């Protein structure tokens, strides 16, 4: 019944159904779970509790007959003095002159409207005669986009609730109902739509938020467990001695955090489970080497590895780095969209025969034509740049390699346990020794001369600089123009004292590579660029990052950009040119100058922008919750996660009848997952 069409509700025909569909309401359940977006408060309060400029409801006795004055065309203003307690306030109503006969001296009336503390007056929108007051002290307000009138909608909900009464079976086990003192599902739903009091409403919300988060966590945990059990993946047998030698030969010592992450990866690789792990670490924390060790482990165990990155520039750079790192021990190839013809065929053949040990590339790697001899390990760098789909493609290709996702965007804990709850997580929360935090300044563009002089000074010391201009979706042409213009202006300004390069997304790959190569080799001092360089680019000699119109970027993105400098033991600088209008914008710039901790910035960004915006909606793969708020309901989220783990890994699901509804729920989820609806 709950899942039947809305037309099963009395009074809903095809025409109304169509309208409800516009609100994404298809079933009775959808209707009942369409909650008010807010509640207006009509509770009668004493004057002392009213707040200036806010909506309020007061009750009193009219002291003198209403006065009406007309102004403009057909506009009117009705006023009367109202005695509330010992005070007489003025009530004003616009365009209600016809009420003059009703609102007479001696009558008791309840009025709702905006309260003006200083003038002691209320501009009323509603009034109710008599002492009874408003019918709905708490008025639910639905977001109906004018598709259905609100009165009609409320009637529908009432009807629906009546019709399914008795079918809203409790699905939470008693244990949790008692432990958290939750109200029943049926009662909670009723209170959401027809709240008796704010206290009831709060209880209802608490109950339903828990439901939502528990079901979500159950899904993640169930899938995680399922994946673990399904894939008795290949248990690799690496040559640990060789790997130790390799680590000892590195030009630096691994940080403790890197060591720990490496051990976790090693444990996954050598276990019968299939790795599904996220490696999280701030920019410059040294994730690549950890992945490289994993790749070497895999190689000594006789399997191939693939490293997938979001841009060609990054692929090229990793390729160079890996070639240097592994010299002659590994056969490494670069495979991107621009590798064509004979070379491409050779690489593909090498992968299929097993002659190639490691392939590095963009998403071209997971295209249909690519076959491996024995792909054992896949590393996906900057994973948030990849859609959920690309991960799925790998799986659908029937390949079950161990997979390591890496991200330099520090993911707030809140998001990490939700969107990546089905992964294991390793965190590198420690920087290699000797790194100096990047000094960050926020200036207005009136300081440009000084900035340019500063860049020149750094260049004269043998260092390099980036200048980034924003690129905005939809109008990128204009912004590339910005980079181009700036490039030309600077070329004139610096004459030939400073050599400038230009990099943007409209250049061909060959052009981009050429510029990057020149910059990496120090043949260009300054690189004027759009955010193409945001991800992963590593030129340790660069010490200055100037970001134009910094207020247009998210904090995490600014942090990424800033991470392009400070990659050696030389002091580096980040200069944010910004003139933000609002307080939030100013606050964001201030925060950037005050912390270089990516996790702190990420938490802050999440609070400011909300989870949807955090990665960009499409990429986030985050569910849209009806009630839960990942920031506000963080504690409930953690509780729900703990409970879900207990439920999934415990034996009550199978042995306790009280858990039967949840068991059924989990079974449905897994069935859908296997059919590819995840
Ligand atoms: P990210 O985590 O941002 O991908 P990288 O892996 O690119 O960082 O590492 C940044 C730089 O730090 C590289 O030049 C790398 O060689 C160097 N590096 C990595 N680990 C260490 C370490 N333990 N000590 C010193 N330098 C290191
Ligand atoms: Mg990196």
XYZ file of C-alpha atoms and ligand atoms in Angstrom:
706
model
C 0.000 0.000 0.000
C 2.725 2.409 0.952
C 4.443 1.801 -2.323
C 1.385 1.936 -4.496
C 0.610 4.839 -6.786
C -0.678 8.067 -5.312
C -3.899 7.508 -7.202
C -4.803 4.936 -4.556
C -5.391 7.834 -2.222
C -9.019 8.845 -2.180
C -9.542 11.935 -4.289
C -6.396 11.688 -6.355
C -7.082 11.341 -10.080
C -4.780 11.266 -13.044
C -4.644 15.055 -13.315
C -3.578 15.522 -9.725
C -1.184 12.610 -10.008
C 0.569 14.352 -12.825
C 0.963 17.454 -10.703
C 2.285 15.475 -7.763
C 4.764 13.795 -10.078
C 6.179 17.230 -10.782
C 7.024 17.350 -7.088
C 8.655 13.924 -7.405
C 5.783 12.312 -5.588
C 4.861 9.023 -7.210
C 3.832 6.736 -4.403
C 1.926 7.057 -1.167
C 5.239 6.744 0.630
C 6.683 9.646 -1.377
C 3.746 11.756 -0.330
C 3.996 10.927 3.336
C 7.736 11.519 3.287
C 7.382 14.942 1.689
C 7.981 16.981 4.804
C 7.341 20.675 5.375
C 10.309 22.836 4.524
C 9.606 24.956 7.590
C 7.047 25.604 10.297
C 5.535 28.975 11.033
C 5.044 29.727 14.628
C 1.642 31.060 15.646
C 1.906 30.511 19.343
C 0.553 33.427 21.309
C 3.363 35.088 23.208
C 3.558 37.933 25.742
C 5.052 41.157 24.370
C 8.187 40.681 26.422
C 9.084 37.588 24.394
C 8.694 39.098 20.955
C 11.714 39.722 18.797
C 12.078 42.860 16.728
C 11.381 42.415 12.993
C 10.231 38.825 13.471
C 6.932 37.157 12.956
C 4.822 37.012 16.097
C 1.359 36.220 17.289
C -0.266 38.256 20.047
C -3.727 38.344 21.605
C -5.518 41.327 23.177
C -8.605 43.487 23.372
C -9.357 46.201 20.859
C -9.466 49.535 22.700
C -11.027 51.759 20.029
C -12.762 51.239 16.674
C -10.556 50.723 13.627
C -9.549 53.674 11.496
C -9.223 53.313 7.735
C -7.360 55.547 5.332
C -7.051 55.106 1.592
C -4.027 55.892 -0.485
C -2.921 55.289 -4.052
C -5.294 53.407 -6.264
C -7.370 50.959 -4.228
C -4.840 50.790 -1.392
C -5.927 51.061 2.183
C -4.534 51.020 5.672
C -6.516 49.914 8.698
C -5.279 50.539 12.241
C -6.562 49.890 15.723
C -5.107 50.056 19.226
C -4.845 46.693 20.955
C -4.440 46.238 24.675
C -2.061 43.354 25.389
C -1.533 42.950 29.126
C -0.876 46.451 30.430
C 0.421 47.789 27.162
C -1.422 49.254 24.215
C 0.151 48.439 20.860
C -0.814 49.573 17.410
C -1.961 46.993 14.867
C -1.808 47.819 11.161
C -3.412 45.908 8.301
C -3.023 46.792 4.662
C -5.847 46.475 2.143
C -8.306 45.042 4.629
C -10.598 48.065 5.020
C -13.606 45.736 4.801
C -12.698 44.368 8.227
C -13.524 47.725 9.854
C -16.966 46.545 10.932
C -15.563 43.397 12.543
C -12.624 44.914 14.342
C -14.466 47.085 16.825
C -13.744 48.276 20.327
C -14.197 45.635 23.023
C -13.517 42.626 20.831
C -10.845 40.077 21.606
C -8.596 39.336 18.665
C -5.463 37.325 17.857
C -3.157 38.797 15.224
C -0.080 37.426 13.491
C 2.474 39.568 11.717
C 5.768 41.378 11.900
C 6.610 42.991 15.212
C 8.272 46.395 15.474
C 9.843 46.630 18.890
C 10.603 50.345 18.788
C 7.282 51.591 17.528
C 5.454 48.928 19.552
C 3.385 48.010 16.566
C 2.506 44.904 14.619
C 1.832 44.754 10.892
C -0.686 41.939 10.733
C -1.167 39.354 8.014
C -3.739 37.195 9.769
C -6.272 37.747 12.464
C -8.601 35.513 14.394
C -11.553 36.832 16.320
C -12.240 35.534 19.783
C -10.065 33.871 22.341
C -9.614 30.630 20.534
C -6.728 31.869 18.444
C -5.226 30.166 15.419
C -6.263 26.626 14.437
C -2.674 25.650 13.823
C -0.306 27.148 16.355
C 2.500 25.552 14.379
C 1.799 25.860 10.695
C 3.692 23.498 8.396
C 4.821 25.171 5.182
C 5.508 22.917 2.211
C 7.636 23.718 -0.786
C 5.032 23.152 -3.452
C 6.306 25.367 -6.243
C 2.689 26.451 -6.765
C 1.913 23.109 -8.336
C -0.700 22.197 -5.759
C -2.443 24.594 -3.387
C -1.182 24.177 0.121
C -4.632 23.510 1.644
C -5.268 20.767 -0.851
C -1.906 19.241 -0.208
C -2.440 19.132 3.526
C -5.758 17.394 2.987
C -4.056 14.806 0.825
C -1.458 14.101 3.457
C -4.156 13.740 6.068
C -6.068 11.366 3.864
C -2.946 9.364 3.059
C -1.971 9.061 6.705
C -5.462 7.857 7.580
C -5.470 5.326 4.765
C -2.165 3.746 5.667
C -2.720 3.868 9.389
C -1.930 0.478 10.802
C 0.406 -0.286 7.904
C 3.221 1.935 9.062
C 4.916 -0.960 10.721
C 7.781 -0.334 13.030
C 10.978 -1.543 11.432
C 13.441 -0.550 14.120
C 14.287 -3.252 16.622
C 13.048 -2.587 20.154
C 16.601 -2.340 21.396
C 17.141 0.906 19.546
C 13.683 2.302 20.246
C 14.330 1.920 23.950
C 17.976 2.876 23.919
C 17.366 6.201 22.196
C 13.836 6.728 23.532
C 12.460 7.034 20.022
C 8.803 7.599 19.223
C 7.074 5.190 16.858
C 7.309 5.624 13.111
C 3.589 6.200 12.610
C 3.458 8.794 15.356
C 6.584 10.557 14.111
C 5.211 10.854 10.593
C 1.970 12.263 11.903
C 3.771 14.803 14.048
C 5.891 15.963 11.134
C 2.776 16.984 9.235
C 0.458 17.914 12.082
C 2.674 18.813 15.008
C 1.008 19.172 18.380
C 3.897 21.175 19.741
C 7.483 21.987 18.994
C 8.495 19.357 21.470
C 6.597 16.702 19.538
C 8.088 17.978 16.327
C 11.580 17.717 17.679
C 11.018 14.136 18.755
C 9.581 13.285 15.368
C 12.549 14.763 13.567
C 14.980 13.004 15.837
C 13.347 9.706 15.108
C 13.225 10.192 11.340
C 16.756 11.549 11.041
C 17.989 8.459 12.839
C 15.983 6.269 10.450
C 17.427 8.000 7.459
C 21.019 7.813 8.605
C 20.747 4.251 9.886
C 19.305 2.980 6.613
C 22.006 4.835 4.718
C 24.766 3.407 6.855
C 23.244 -0.070 6.645
C 23.471 0.214 2.903
C 27.123 1.247 2.941
C 28.109 -1.384 5.468
C 26.166 -4.145 3.782
C 27.801 -3.389 0.452
C 31.211 -3.212 2.039
C 30.784 -6.573 3.694
C 29.335 -8.038 0.528
C 32.318 -6.870 -1.521
C 34.735 -8.301 0.992
C 33.108 -11.680 1.064
C 32.415 -11.932 -2.619
C 35.939 -11.265 -3.689
C 38.268 -13.866 -2.466
C 40.650 -11.824 -4.609
C 44.090 -13.067 -5.437
C 46.252 -13.284 -2.373
C 49.524 -11.759 -3.518
C 52.861 -13.108 -2.421
C 55.327 -10.278 -2.734
C 59.043 -10.462 -2.195
C 59.283 -8.470 1.005
C 63.053 -8.377 0.964
C 63.142 -6.649 -2.415
C 60.530 -4.189 -1.218
C 62.525 -3.382 1.910
C 65.596 -2.754 -0.193
C 63.605 -0.450 -2.409
C 62.359 1.552 0.578
C 65.870 1.821 2.013
C 67.196 3.099 -1.279
C 64.779 6.036 -1.323
C 66.420 9.469 -0.995
C 64.332 10.166 2.118
C 62.880 8.346 5.097
C 59.163 7.689 5.054
C 57.161 9.569 7.644
C 55.388 7.526 10.295
C 52.075 8.293 8.632
C 53.377 7.073 5.286
C 54.696 3.923 6.956
C 51.347 3.228 8.537
C 49.440 3.745 5.288
C 51.923 1.527 3.479
C 51.466 -1.261 6.025
C 47.699 -1.076 5.636
C 47.993 -1.281 1.870
C 50.391 -4.176 2.151
C 47.988 -6.013 4.427
C 45.183 -5.573 1.898
C 47.328 -6.683 -1.007
C 48.445 -9.841 0.723
C 45.033 -10.687 2.146
C 42.421 -12.721 0.336
C 40.107 -9.690 0.345
C 39.934 -7.250 -2.469
C 41.282 -3.846 -1.482
C 38.840 -0.974 -1.625
C 40.764 1.700 0.181
C 40.915 5.479 0.224
C 44.256 7.099 0.871
C 43.686 10.567 2.161
C 46.411 13.104 2.691
C 47.007 16.785 2.403
C 48.793 18.181 -0.644
C 52.461 17.356 -0.489
C 52.074 14.756 2.221
C 53.675 12.183 -0.061
C 50.915 9.868 -1.204
C 52.566 9.017 -4.492
C 55.487 7.171 -2.978
C 53.117 5.098 -0.857
C 51.213 4.113 -3.974
C 54.513 3.399 -5.721
C 55.515 0.968 -2.988
C 52.168 -0.770 -3.411
C 52.860 -1.024 -7.120
C 56.286 -2.477 -6.464
C 54.847 -4.996 -4.001
C 52.386 -6.043 -6.669
C 55.165 -6.385 -9.210
C 57.263 -8.621 -6.990
C 54.161 -10.762 -6.608
C 53.992 -11.096 -10.372
C 51.060 -8.811 -11.210
C 50.589 -5.644 -13.222
C 49.478 -2.264 -11.911
C 47.689 0.717 -13.376
C 47.773 4.317 -12.169
C 44.870 6.411 -13.330
C 44.937 10.218 -13.059
C 42.497 12.924 -14.143
C 44.694 14.998 -16.478
C 47.321 14.361 -19.113
C 49.722 16.760 -17.437
C 49.560 14.760 -14.265
C 49.900 11.477 -16.131
C 53.007 12.764 -17.855
C 54.453 13.946 -14.572
C 53.785 10.701 -12.736
C 55.255 8.826 -15.682
C 58.490 10.800 -15.461
C 58.597 10.376 -11.695
C 57.991 6.644 -11.831
C 60.565 6.109 -14.547
C 63.111 7.845 -12.370
C 62.046 5.956 -9.268
C 62.116 2.504 -10.826
C 64.863 3.073 -13.403
C 65.311 -0.298 -15.094
C 63.482 -2.489 -12.606
C 60.020 -1.936 -14.060
C 58.656 -1.569 -17.553
C 56.445 1.511 -17.341
C 54.273 2.961 -20.091
C 52.214 6.109 -20.483
C 48.790 5.673 -22.060
C 46.634 8.732 -22.650
C 44.199 9.805 -25.315
C 47.015 11.395 -27.268
C 49.083 8.231 -27.524
C 48.058 6.958 -30.933
C 48.906 4.671 -33.819
C 51.773 2.242 -33.609
C 52.928 3.289 -30.160
C 49.464 2.720 -28.800
C 49.202 -0.698 -30.369
C 52.565 -1.645 -28.899
C 51.532 -0.603 -25.412
C 48.238 -2.448 -25.658
C 50.034 -5.568 -26.815
C 52.537 -5.210 -23.976
C 49.745 -4.948 -21.421
C 47.983 -7.972 -22.827
C 51.130 -10.100 -22.870
C 52.264 -8.983 -19.438
C 55.440 -7.437 -20.773
C 54.418 -4.016 -19.440
C 54.477 -3.917 -15.627
C 52.917 -0.551 -14.939
C 50.694 1.649 -17.041
C 50.027 5.259 -16.176
C 47.295 7.222 -17.842
C 44.035 9.070 -17.918
C 40.599 7.476 -18.153
C 41.723 6.136 -21.526
C 43.070 3.325 -19.351
C 39.729 1.830 -18.622
C 38.389 1.914 -22.132
C 37.181 -1.262 -23.690
C 40.210 -1.963 -25.862
C 42.617 -2.152 -22.932
C 43.326 -5.713 -21.842
C 45.717 -6.827 -19.164
C 47.571 -10.061 -18.652
C 47.166 -9.975 -14.880
C 46.027 -6.653 -13.491
C 46.529 -6.884 -9.750
C 46.468 -3.328 -8.464
C 44.802 -0.126 -9.599
C 45.608 3.272 -8.127
C 43.209 6.112 -8.824
C 44.762 9.488 -8.040
C 42.706 12.554 -7.166
C 39.751 10.251 -7.006
C 37.152 12.972 -6.418
C 37.817 14.110 -9.956
C 36.434 10.877 -11.260
C 32.757 10.189 -11.439
C 31.265 7.189 -9.763
C 30.885 5.698 -13.217
C 34.528 5.271 -13.948
C 34.949 3.170 -10.867
C 32.039 1.091 -12.015
C 33.510 0.555 -15.464
C 36.513 -1.160 -13.944
C 34.261 -3.470 -12.032
C 32.128 -4.148 -15.045
C 35.135 -5.048 -17.121
C 35.210 -8.104 -14.920
C 38.461 -7.004 -13.375
C 38.702 -7.482 -9.671
C 42.017 -5.879 -8.854
C 42.855 -4.316 -5.518
C 41.902 -0.658 -5.794
C 43.457 2.279 -4.000
C 41.811 5.663 -4.322
C 43.917 8.679 -3.477
C 42.746 12.159 -2.764
C 44.560 15.344 -1.893
C 41.326 17.084 -1.128
C 41.112 16.560 2.569
C 37.675 15.188 3.110
C 35.989 16.285 6.295
C 35.389 13.370 8.603
C 31.700 13.883 8.204
C 31.838 13.311 4.487
C 34.458 10.640 4.635
C 32.296 8.321 6.655
C 29.268 8.958 4.537
C 30.311 9.075 0.941
C 33.207 6.709 1.426
C 31.699 4.637 4.169
C 31.994 1.544 2.035
C 35.767 1.953 1.795
C 38.576 1.486 4.226
C 40.427 4.711 4.855
C 44.123 5.425 5.375
C 45.158 8.899 6.364
C 48.528 10.592 5.963
C 48.250 13.391 8.466
C 51.892 14.318 8.695
C 54.157 16.300 6.393
C 57.678 15.219 5.428
C 60.208 16.910 7.696
C 61.717 20.209 6.711
C 58.612 21.568 5.019
C 57.885 25.190 5.847
C 54.212 26.152 5.817
C 53.364 28.427 2.906
C 52.990 32.026 4.071
C 49.689 33.327 2.821
C 48.647 36.941 2.248
C 45.353 38.445 1.217
C 45.590 41.693 -0.753
C 43.534 43.885 -3.070
C 44.576 44.373 -6.669
C 45.808 47.876 -5.867
C 48.867 46.051 -4.567
C 49.624 44.584 -7.979
C 52.827 46.571 -8.521
C 54.269 45.330 -5.285
C 53.278 41.755 -6.085
C 54.945 41.915 -9.472
C 58.094 43.355 -7.924
C 58.050 40.576 -5.346
C 57.779 37.932 -8.055
C 60.721 39.469 -9.846
C 62.764 39.357 -6.661
C 62.006 35.659 -6.192
C 62.811 34.955 -9.828
C 66.155 36.703 -9.385
C 66.845 34.292 -6.535
C 66.333 31.490 -9.042
C 62.787 30.570 -8.016
C 59.612 30.299 -10.042
C 56.020 31.515 -9.702
C 52.488 30.666 -10.731
C 49.783 33.209 -11.415
C 46.325 31.675 -11.580
C 43.200 33.283 -13.001
C 39.782 31.781 -12.411
C 37.955 29.635 -14.877
C 34.238 29.578 -14.523
C 31.995 26.964 -16.007
C 29.849 28.230 -18.814
C 31.853 31.351 -19.513
C 35.289 29.870 -19.721
C 36.012 31.617 -22.975
C 36.053 34.971 -21.212
C 38.264 33.698 -18.468
C 40.783 32.143 -20.763
C 40.865 35.558 -22.270
C 41.800 36.762 -18.790
C 44.784 34.486 -18.668
C 45.743 35.448 -22.186
C 45.414 39.156 -21.466
C 47.354 38.893 -18.270
C 50.055 36.923 -20.021
C 50.435 39.650 -22.623
C 50.398 42.475 -20.076
C 53.036 40.797 -17.978
C 55.197 40.086 -20.996
C 55.204 43.830 -21.667
C 55.677 44.752 -17.997
C 58.603 42.431 -17.368
C 60.098 42.984 -20.784
C 62.507 40.075 -20.966
C 63.664 40.213 -17.360
C 61.189 37.506 -16.451
C 60.209 34.735 -18.865
C 56.532 33.921 -18.893
C 54.578 30.877 -19.973
C 50.857 30.493 -20.591
C 48.727 27.455 -19.822
C 44.987 26.974 -20.227
C 42.427 24.354 -21.081
C 41.847 25.467 -24.645
C 45.377 24.667 -25.683
C 46.079 21.365 -27.406
C 47.701 18.667 -25.329
C 50.951 19.087 -27.199
C 50.973 22.809 -26.476
C 50.198 22.220 -22.816
C 52.881 19.585 -22.480
C 55.428 21.835 -24.136
C 54.696 24.697 -21.750
C 54.713 22.452 -18.694
C 57.991 20.939 -19.766
C 59.563 24.370 -20.161
C 58.320 25.410 -16.751
C 59.464 22.173 -15.088
C 62.889 22.543 -16.645
C 63.130 26.141 -15.459
C 63.033 27.654 -18.935
C 60.051 29.766 -17.871
C 60.079 31.753 -14.624
C 56.405 32.498 -14.319
C 53.468 30.408 -15.427
C 50.208 32.252 -16.051
C 47.519 29.624 -15.871
C 43.922 28.728 -15.331
C 43.113 26.003 -12.815
C 44.463 23.365 -15.195
C 47.454 23.229 -12.884
C 45.346 22.655 -9.813
C 45.747 18.959 -9.515
C 48.961 17.349 -8.438
C 51.507 19.318 -10.475
C 54.909 19.133 -8.820
C 57.585 21.751 -9.521
C 59.497 22.040 -6.236
C 61.396 25.112 -7.436
C 58.213 27.207 -7.560
C 57.881 29.392 -4.451
C 55.145 31.892 -5.295
C 51.481 31.247 -6.033
C 49.415 34.305 -6.921
C 45.681 33.722 -7.265
C 43.536 36.305 -8.996
C 39.902 36.801 -7.946
C 40.498 34.329 -5.158
C 37.004 34.870 -3.784
C 35.648 32.901 -6.715
C 37.268 29.660 -5.629
C 36.232 27.269 -2.937
C 38.542 26.977 0.041
C 39.544 23.463 -0.850
C 40.408 24.547 -4.338
C 42.472 27.474 -3.056
C 44.237 25.058 -0.773
C 44.969 22.773 -3.716
C 46.379 25.664 -5.692
C 48.461 26.782 -2.751
C 49.783 23.241 -2.532
C 51.616 23.755 -5.822
C 54.224 25.726 -3.863
C 55.988 24.905 -0.621
C 57.178 21.626 -2.098
C 60.795 22.010 -1.062
C 62.593 23.329 1.996
C 62.588 26.903 0.636
C 60.045 29.330 2.127
C 57.091 29.734 -0.215
C 54.343 32.336 -0.489
C 50.733 32.409 -1.566
C 49.147 35.722 -2.465
C 45.378 35.900 -2.749
C 44.118 38.860 -4.735
C 40.530 39.275 -3.695
C 37.907 41.859 -2.984
C 35.072 39.810 -1.549
C 31.823 41.649 -0.990
C 30.156 39.840 1.876
C 31.271 38.895 5.364
C 31.443 35.227 4.480
C 33.800 35.978 1.613
C 36.055 38.040 3.851
C 35.992 35.341 6.479
C 37.027 32.749 3.918
C 40.040 34.790 2.838
C 40.985 35.322 6.458
C 40.786 31.598 7.192
C 43.067 30.916 4.223
C 45.721 33.222 5.621
C 45.449 31.650 9.049
C 45.647 27.935 8.427
C 47.506 25.644 6.079
C 45.771 22.592 7.472
C 43.698 21.114 4.708
C 41.371 19.225 7.044
C 40.502 22.363 8.966
C 39.796 24.205 5.733
C 37.699 21.363 4.461
C 35.514 21.297 7.571
C 35.112 25.006 7.242
C 34.252 24.814 3.562
C 31.683 22.147 4.242
C 29.980 24.335 6.806
C 29.924 27.296 4.470
C 28.877 25.603 1.310
C 27.113 22.423 2.281
C 27.991 18.923 1.164
C 26.415 19.172 -2.280
C 28.735 21.947 -3.311
C 31.734 20.469 -1.675
C 32.804 18.234 -4.524
C 30.320 19.515 -7.015
C 27.026 17.698 -6.959
C 27.646 15.364 -9.818
C 30.891 14.026 -8.496
C 30.023 13.772 -4.891
C 27.865 10.704 -5.126
C 26.321 11.976 -1.941
C 22.782 11.012 -1.218
C 20.187 13.683 -0.824
C 18.732 13.319 2.606
C 15.191 14.445 3.272
C 15.790 15.502 6.835
C 19.306 14.711 7.907
C 21.986 17.346 7.681
C 25.493 15.977 7.589
C 26.909 18.862 9.551
C 24.122 19.377 12.078
C 23.369 15.728 12.595
C 26.937 14.621 12.744
C 26.551 12.891 16.107
C 23.529 10.953 14.971
C 25.480 9.963 11.892
C 28.233 8.495 14.017
C 25.723 6.686 16.199
C 23.988 5.314 13.139
C 27.243 4.138 11.700
C 28.116 2.285 14.869
C 24.690 0.692 15.038
C 24.814 -0.286 11.372
C 28.160 -1.974 11.872
C 26.801 -3.907 14.863
C 23.767 -4.961 12.890
C 25.629 -6.004 9.744
C 28.450 -7.840 11.461
C 26.426 -9.226 14.369
C 24.179 -12.264 14.231
C 20.882 -10.685 15.262
C 19.845 -10.035 11.688
C 19.573 -13.778 11.200
C 18.559 -14.865 14.658
C 16.211 -12.254 16.078
C 12.740 -11.837 14.632
C 12.722 -8.265 15.824
C 15.331 -7.602 13.156
C 13.313 -9.175 10.345
C 12.276 -5.905 8.678
C 15.877 -4.693 8.630
C 17.030 -8.021 7.294
C 14.579 -7.724 4.456
C 15.755 -4.187 3.793
C 19.392 -5.259 3.603
C 18.543 -8.131 1.287
C 16.746 -5.761 -1.070
C 19.704 -3.396 -1.097
C 22.127 -6.156 -1.968
C 19.898 -7.471 -4.698
C 19.740 -4.018 -6.240
C 23.467 -3.565 -5.849
C 24.162 -6.754 -7.707
C 21.867 -5.644 -10.482
C 23.844 -2.447 -10.732
C 21.479 0.065 -9.204
C 23.968 1.277 -6.636
P 50.977 14.382 -2.729
O 50.556 13.685 -1.481
O 50.452 15.776 -2.795
O 50.666 13.595 -3.959
P 53.626 13.868 -3.501
O 53.502 12.416 -3.430
O 53.617 14.518 -4.843
O 52.531 14.537 -2.607
O 54.936 14.277 -2.696
C 55.368 15.602 -2.671
C 56.889 15.626 -2.656
O 57.394 15.156 -1.410
C 57.507 14.769 -3.721
O 58.557 15.501 -4.324
C 58.053 13.560 -2.942
O 59.178 13.018 -3.553
C 58.392 14.166 -1.604
N 58.317 13.245 -0.478
C 57.424 12.247 -0.310
N 57.609 11.635 0.877
C 58.640 12.247 1.466
C 59.333 12.068 2.714
N 58.985 11.114 3.574
N 60.360 12.901 2.986
C 60.712 13.862 2.135
N 60.122 14.080 0.953
C 59.107 13.285 0.608
Mg 49.724 13.690 -5.764
